[in-house]
C-alpha positions as CSV (number, residue, x, y, z in Angstrom):
1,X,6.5,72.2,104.2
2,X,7.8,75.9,103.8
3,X,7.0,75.6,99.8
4,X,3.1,74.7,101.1
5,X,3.5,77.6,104.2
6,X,4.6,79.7,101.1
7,X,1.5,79.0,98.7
8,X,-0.7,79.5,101.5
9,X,0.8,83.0,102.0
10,X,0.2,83.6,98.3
11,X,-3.5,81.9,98.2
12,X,-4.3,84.5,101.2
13,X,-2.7,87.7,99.5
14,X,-4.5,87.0,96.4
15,X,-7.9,86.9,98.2
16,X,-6.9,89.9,99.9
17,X,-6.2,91.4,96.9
18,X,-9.3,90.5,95.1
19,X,-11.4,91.9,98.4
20,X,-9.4,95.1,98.1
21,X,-10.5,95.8,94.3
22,X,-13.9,94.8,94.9
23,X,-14.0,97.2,98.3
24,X,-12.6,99.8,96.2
25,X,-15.2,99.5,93.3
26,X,-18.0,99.6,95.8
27,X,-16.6,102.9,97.4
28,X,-15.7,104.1,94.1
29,X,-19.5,103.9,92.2
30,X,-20.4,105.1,96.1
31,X,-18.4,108.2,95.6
32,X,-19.8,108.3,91.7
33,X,-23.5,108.5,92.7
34,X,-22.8,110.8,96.1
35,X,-20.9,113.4,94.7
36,X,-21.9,113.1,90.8
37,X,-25.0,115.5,89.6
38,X,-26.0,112.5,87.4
39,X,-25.8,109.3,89.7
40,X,-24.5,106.8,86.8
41,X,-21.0,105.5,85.5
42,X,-19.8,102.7,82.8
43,X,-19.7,100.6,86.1
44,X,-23.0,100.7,87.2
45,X,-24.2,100.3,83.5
46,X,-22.0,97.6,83.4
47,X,-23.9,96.1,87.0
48,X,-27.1,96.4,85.7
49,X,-26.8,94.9,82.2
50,X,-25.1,91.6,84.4
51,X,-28.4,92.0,86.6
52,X,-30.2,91.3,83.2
53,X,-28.1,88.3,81.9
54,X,-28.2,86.4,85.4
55,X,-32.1,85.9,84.5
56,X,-31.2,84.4,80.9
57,X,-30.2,80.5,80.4
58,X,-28.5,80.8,77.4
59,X,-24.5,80.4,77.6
60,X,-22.7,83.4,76.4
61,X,-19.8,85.5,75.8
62,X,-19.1,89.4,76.1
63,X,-16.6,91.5,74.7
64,X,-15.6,94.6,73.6
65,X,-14.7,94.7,69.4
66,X,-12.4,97.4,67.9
67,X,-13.4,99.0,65.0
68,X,-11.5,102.5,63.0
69,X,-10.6,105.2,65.3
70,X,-9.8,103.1,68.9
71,X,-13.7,103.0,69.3
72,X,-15.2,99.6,70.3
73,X,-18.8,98.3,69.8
74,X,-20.3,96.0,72.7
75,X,-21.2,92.5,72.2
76,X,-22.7,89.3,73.5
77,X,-22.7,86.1,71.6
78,X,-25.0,84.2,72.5
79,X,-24.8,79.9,72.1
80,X,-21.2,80.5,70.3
81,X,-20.4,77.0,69.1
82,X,-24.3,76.7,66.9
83,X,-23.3,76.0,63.5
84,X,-27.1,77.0,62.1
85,X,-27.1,80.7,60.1
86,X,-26.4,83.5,62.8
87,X,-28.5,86.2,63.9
88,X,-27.6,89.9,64.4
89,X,-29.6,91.9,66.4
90,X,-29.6,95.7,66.7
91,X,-31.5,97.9,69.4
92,X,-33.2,100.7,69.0
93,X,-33.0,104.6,69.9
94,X,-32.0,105.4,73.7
95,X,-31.6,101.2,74.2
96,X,-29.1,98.3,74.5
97,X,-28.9,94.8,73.9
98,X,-29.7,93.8,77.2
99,X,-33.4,94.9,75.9
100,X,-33.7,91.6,73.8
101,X,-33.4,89.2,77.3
102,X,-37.1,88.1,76.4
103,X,-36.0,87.1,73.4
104,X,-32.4,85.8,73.6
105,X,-33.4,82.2,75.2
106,X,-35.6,81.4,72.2
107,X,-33.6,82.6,69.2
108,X,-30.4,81.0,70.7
109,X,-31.3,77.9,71.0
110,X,-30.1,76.6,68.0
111,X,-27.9,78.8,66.8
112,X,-25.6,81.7,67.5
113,X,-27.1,85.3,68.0
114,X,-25.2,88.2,68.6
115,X,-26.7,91.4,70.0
116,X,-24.6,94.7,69.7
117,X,-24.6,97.9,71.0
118,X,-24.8,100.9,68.5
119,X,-21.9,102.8,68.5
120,X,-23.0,106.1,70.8
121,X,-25.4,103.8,72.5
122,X,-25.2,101.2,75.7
123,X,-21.3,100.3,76.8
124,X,-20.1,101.1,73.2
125,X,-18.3,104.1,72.3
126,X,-19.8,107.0,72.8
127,X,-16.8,109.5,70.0
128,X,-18.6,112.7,68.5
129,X,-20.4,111.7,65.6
130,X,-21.0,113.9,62.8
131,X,-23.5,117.0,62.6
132,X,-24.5,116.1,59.2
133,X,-27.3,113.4,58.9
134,X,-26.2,111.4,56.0
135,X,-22.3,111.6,57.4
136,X,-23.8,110.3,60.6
137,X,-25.9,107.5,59.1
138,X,-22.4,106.1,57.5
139,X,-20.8,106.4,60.6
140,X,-23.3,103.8,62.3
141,X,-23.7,101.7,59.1
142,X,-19.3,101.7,58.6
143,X,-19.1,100.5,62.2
144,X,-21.0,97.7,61.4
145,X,-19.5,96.6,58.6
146,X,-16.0,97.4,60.7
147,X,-17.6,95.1,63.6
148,X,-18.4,92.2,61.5
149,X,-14.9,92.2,59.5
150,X,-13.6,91.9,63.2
151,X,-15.9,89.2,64.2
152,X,-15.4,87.4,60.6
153,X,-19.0,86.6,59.7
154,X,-19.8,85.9,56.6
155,X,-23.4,85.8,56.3
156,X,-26.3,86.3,58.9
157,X,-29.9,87.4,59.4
158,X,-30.5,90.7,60.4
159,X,-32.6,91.8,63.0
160,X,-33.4,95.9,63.6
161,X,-35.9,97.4,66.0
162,X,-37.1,100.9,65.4
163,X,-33.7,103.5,64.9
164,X,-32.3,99.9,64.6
165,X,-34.6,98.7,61.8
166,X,-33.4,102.1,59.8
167,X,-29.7,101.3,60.5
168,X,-30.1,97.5,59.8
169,X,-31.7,98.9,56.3
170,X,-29.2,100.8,55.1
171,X,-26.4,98.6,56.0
172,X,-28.1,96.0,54.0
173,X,-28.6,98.5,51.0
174,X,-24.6,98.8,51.2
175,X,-23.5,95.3,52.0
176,X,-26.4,93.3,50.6
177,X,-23.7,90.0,50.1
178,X,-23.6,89.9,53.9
179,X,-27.2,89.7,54.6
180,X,-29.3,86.8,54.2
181,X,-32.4,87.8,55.3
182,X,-33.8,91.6,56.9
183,X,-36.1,91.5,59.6
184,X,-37.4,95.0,60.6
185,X,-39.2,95.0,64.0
186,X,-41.4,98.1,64.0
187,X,-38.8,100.3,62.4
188,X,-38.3,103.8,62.3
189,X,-37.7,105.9,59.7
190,X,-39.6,104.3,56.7
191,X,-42.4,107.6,56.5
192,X,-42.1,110.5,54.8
193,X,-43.1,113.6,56.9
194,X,-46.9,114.4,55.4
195,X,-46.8,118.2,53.9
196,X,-49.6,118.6,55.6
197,X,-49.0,117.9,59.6
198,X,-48.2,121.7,60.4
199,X,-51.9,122.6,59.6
200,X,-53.2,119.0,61.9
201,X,-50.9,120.1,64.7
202,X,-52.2,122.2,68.0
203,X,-50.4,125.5,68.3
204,X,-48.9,124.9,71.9
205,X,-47.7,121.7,70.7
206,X,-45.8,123.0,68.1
207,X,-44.5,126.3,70.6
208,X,-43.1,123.5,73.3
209,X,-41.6,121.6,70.0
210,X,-39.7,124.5,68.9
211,X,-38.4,125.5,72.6
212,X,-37.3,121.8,72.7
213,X,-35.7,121.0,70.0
214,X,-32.1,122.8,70.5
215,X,-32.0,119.8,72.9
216,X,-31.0,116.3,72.7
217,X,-34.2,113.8,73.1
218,X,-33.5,112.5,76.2
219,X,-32.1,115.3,77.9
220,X,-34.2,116.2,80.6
221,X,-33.2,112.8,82.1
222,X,-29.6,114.3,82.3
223,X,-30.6,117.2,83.8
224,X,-32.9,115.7,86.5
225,X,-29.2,114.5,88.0
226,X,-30.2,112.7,90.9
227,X,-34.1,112.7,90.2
228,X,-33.4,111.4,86.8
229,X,-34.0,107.5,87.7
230,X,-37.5,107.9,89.3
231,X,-38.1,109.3,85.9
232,X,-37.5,106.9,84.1
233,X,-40.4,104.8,86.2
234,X,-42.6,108.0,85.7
235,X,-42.8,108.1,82.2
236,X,-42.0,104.5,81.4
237,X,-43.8,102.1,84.6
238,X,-45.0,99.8,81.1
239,X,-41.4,98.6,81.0
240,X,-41.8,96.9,84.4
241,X,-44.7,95.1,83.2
242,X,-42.9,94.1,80.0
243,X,-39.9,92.5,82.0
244,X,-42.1,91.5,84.4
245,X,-41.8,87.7,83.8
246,X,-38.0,87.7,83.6
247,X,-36.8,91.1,86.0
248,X,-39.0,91.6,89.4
249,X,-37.3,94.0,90.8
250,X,-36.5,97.7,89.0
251,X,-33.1,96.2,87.6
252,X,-35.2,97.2,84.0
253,X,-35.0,100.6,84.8
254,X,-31.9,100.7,86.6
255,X,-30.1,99.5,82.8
256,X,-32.4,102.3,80.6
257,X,-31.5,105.1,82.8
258,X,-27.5,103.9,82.7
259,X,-28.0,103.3,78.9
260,X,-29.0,107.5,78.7
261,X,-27.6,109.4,81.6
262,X,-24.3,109.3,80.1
263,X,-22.5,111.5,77.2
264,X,-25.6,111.0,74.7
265,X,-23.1,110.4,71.3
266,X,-25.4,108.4,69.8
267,X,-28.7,110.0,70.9
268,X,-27.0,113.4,69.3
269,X,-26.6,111.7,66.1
270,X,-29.8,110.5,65.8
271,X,-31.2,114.0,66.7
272,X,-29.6,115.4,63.8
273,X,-31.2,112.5,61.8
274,X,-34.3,113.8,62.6
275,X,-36.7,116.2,62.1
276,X,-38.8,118.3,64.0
277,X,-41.9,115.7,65.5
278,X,-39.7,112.6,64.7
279,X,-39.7,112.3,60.5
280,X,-36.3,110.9,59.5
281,X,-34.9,113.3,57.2
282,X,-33.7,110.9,54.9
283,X,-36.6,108.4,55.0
284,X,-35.9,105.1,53.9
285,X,-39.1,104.6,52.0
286,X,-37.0,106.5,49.4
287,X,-34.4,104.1,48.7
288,X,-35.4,101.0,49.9
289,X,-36.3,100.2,46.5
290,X,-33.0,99.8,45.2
291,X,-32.3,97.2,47.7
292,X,-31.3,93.7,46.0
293,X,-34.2,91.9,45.1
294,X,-32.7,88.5,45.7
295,X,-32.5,89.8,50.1
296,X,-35.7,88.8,51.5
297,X,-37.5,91.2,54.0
298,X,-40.5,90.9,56.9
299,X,-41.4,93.4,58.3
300,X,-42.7,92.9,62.0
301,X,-45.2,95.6,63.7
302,X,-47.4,96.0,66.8
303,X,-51.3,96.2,65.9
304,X,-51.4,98.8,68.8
305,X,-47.8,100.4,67.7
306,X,-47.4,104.5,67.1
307,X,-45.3,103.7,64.0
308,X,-47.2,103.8,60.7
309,X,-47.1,100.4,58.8
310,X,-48.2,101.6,55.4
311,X,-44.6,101.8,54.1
312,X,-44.3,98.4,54.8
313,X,-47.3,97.2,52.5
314,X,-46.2,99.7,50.1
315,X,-42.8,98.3,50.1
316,X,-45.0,94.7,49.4
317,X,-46.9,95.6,46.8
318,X,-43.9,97.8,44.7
319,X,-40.9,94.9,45.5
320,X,-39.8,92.8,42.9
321,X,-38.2,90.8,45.9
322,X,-39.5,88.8,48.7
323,X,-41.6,90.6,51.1
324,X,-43.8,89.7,53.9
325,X,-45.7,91.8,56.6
326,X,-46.6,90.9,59.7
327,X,-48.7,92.2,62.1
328,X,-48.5,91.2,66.2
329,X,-52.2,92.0,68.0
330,X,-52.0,93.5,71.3
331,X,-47.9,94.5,71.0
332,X,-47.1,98.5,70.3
333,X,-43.7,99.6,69.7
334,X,-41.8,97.4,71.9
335,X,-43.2,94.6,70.1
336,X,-40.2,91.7,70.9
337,X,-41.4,92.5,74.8
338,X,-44.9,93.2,74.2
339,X,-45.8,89.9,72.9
340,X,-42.6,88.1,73.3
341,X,-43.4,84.6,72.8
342,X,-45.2,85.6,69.0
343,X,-42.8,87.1,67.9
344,X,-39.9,84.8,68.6
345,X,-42.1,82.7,66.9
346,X,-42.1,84.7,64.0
347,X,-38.5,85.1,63.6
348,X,-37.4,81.5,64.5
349,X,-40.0,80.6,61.7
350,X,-37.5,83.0,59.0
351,X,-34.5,81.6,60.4
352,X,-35.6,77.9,60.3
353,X,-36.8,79.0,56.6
354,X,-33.1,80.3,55.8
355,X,-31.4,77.5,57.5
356,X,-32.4,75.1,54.8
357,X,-31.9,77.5,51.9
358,X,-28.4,77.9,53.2
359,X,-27.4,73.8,53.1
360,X,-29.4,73.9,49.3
361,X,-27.4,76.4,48.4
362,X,-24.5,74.6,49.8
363,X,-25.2,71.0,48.1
């Protein structure tokens, strides 16, 4: 009888202790959006990303993995016990993986997909990445390579959308035993900046470029502090509409304004990537060529997408290699949630396609 009094003591205190942590996480992120300029924290990014998952079927697991330097790179594995050829998927510029939840449901289904944050990006590790463009490209391509030495995959499809697609590129061009197939999903980076766009380009455009661009893309959203939220439904009320079959509520923009409000790492690094209107200034058009010609690529756009596609047909036509384009109508950048259903179509079609050369290879 006292050992059962006793256990009931314990049982209570334990409940009073979980009621206590979760009372003091409420009125900490209270005190975080009350008394911080910029309303956000890992917490509350942390909230809204869980928001996101609630909505997807697919069992999963999340974890923090270590890579050099005590820095750690965020990721969810998605159906973990699928024995088919796994799938990597990287996000693009100012994004996480919690952007692929229209996507996740379909691809996992029969096999196991893992979606990462980019180091600098997301609930990664946001260390100071290097000033110089090229340094800063290995820095996101090592972690990679670090990440999946943790993880101990051997071989995988690779999936890249946009900043994404560039990284996903040139890891590939380094590690080309790793990757079974490169999927590029409206990627960024692939064009060469025309000699000629200074002449094409209004003059007040290019005065409010050069007052901008000792800043970091995003931040004005920083700045806004409190206000910077309701921006992010200003200038982006199409995410809503993407999401809208999944997320009813603004839990979309709750995650991209947590994703960006915070030390922008990896949103530096890409600025020093970049040059003046958006040009990569190491575009990959330039060196995809020397990729191995036994890695088969497809190349995924939006028919309505900003990004220029030519690259990718002159990457067709010039490849000794496997390459296929394709071409989504009625999807723009943001092509996985523009026309989510065709294009999960189109990359369970690859993954079917390198499931069976896989057990070929194998017998």
């Amino acid at each position: 009888m006292a050992s059962a009094i006793t256990e009931d003591v314990r049982a209570n205190n334990d409940r009073s202790v979980v009621a206590s942590s979760v009372e003091h996480e409420r009125s900490r992120c209270w005190f975080q959006r009350r008394c911080s300029w910029r309303p956000t924290s890992k917490s509350l990014l942390e909230a809204a990303e869980a928001r996101i998952w609630k909505f997807v079927k697919s069992r999963y697991e999340g974890k923090h993995v270590p890579v050099e330097n005590n820095e750690r790179i965020w990721t969810l594995k998605f159906n973990p016990n699928a024995t088919k050829v796994p799938l990597v998927m990287i996000h693009g510029f100012g994004g996480g993986a919690g952007l692929w939840a229209l996507n996740i449901d379909a691809l996992a289904k029969h096999r196991t997909v893992y979606a990462i944050d980019l180091l600098g990006f997301g609930r990664s590790s946001r260390p100071q990445l290097s000033g110089d463009p090229q340094e800063a490209e290995e820095q996101f391509v090592t972690s990679i390579e670090q990440w999946r030495q943790e993880i101990g995959l051997e071989k995988f499809v690779l999936l890249g959308h946009s900043f994404g697609g560039f990284l996903a590129s040139s890891y590939t061009l380094k590690h080309p035993s790793r990757v079974q197939h490169l999927i590029l999903a409206d990627s960024w980076g692939f064009s060469e900046k025309p000699a000629e766009l200074q002449y094409n380009i209004p003059t007040w455009v290019k005065v409010v470029a050069t007052l901008i661009r000792p800043f970091n893309p995003l931040a004005g959203l920083r700045a806004a502090g409190p206000w910077g939220p309701s921006l992010v439904q200003k200038f982006r009320p199409d995410l809503q509409g993407k999401f809208a079959s999944l997320l009813e509520d603004d839990t979309i923009f709750n995650y991209i304004y947590h994703c960006n409000a915070q030390k922008p790492s990896g949103e530096t690094a890409f600025k020093k990537m970049s040059e003046l209107y958006g040009w990569a200034k190491f575009p990959m058009i330039h060196r995809i060529g020397e990729l191995d010609k036994n890695i088969p690529m497809t190349m995924i756009h939006g028919s309505e997408s900003w990004i220029d596609c030519s690259p990718s047909y002159q990457i067709k036509n010039s490849r000794s290699g496997y390459v296929d384009v394709q071409v989504i109508v009625d999807a723009g950048h943001h092509v996985y949630a523009d026309q989510p259903e065709a294009f999960n179509v189109a990359v369970n079609k690859i993954c079917r396609k390198e499931d069976k050369l896989l057990y070929v290879t194998i017998d």
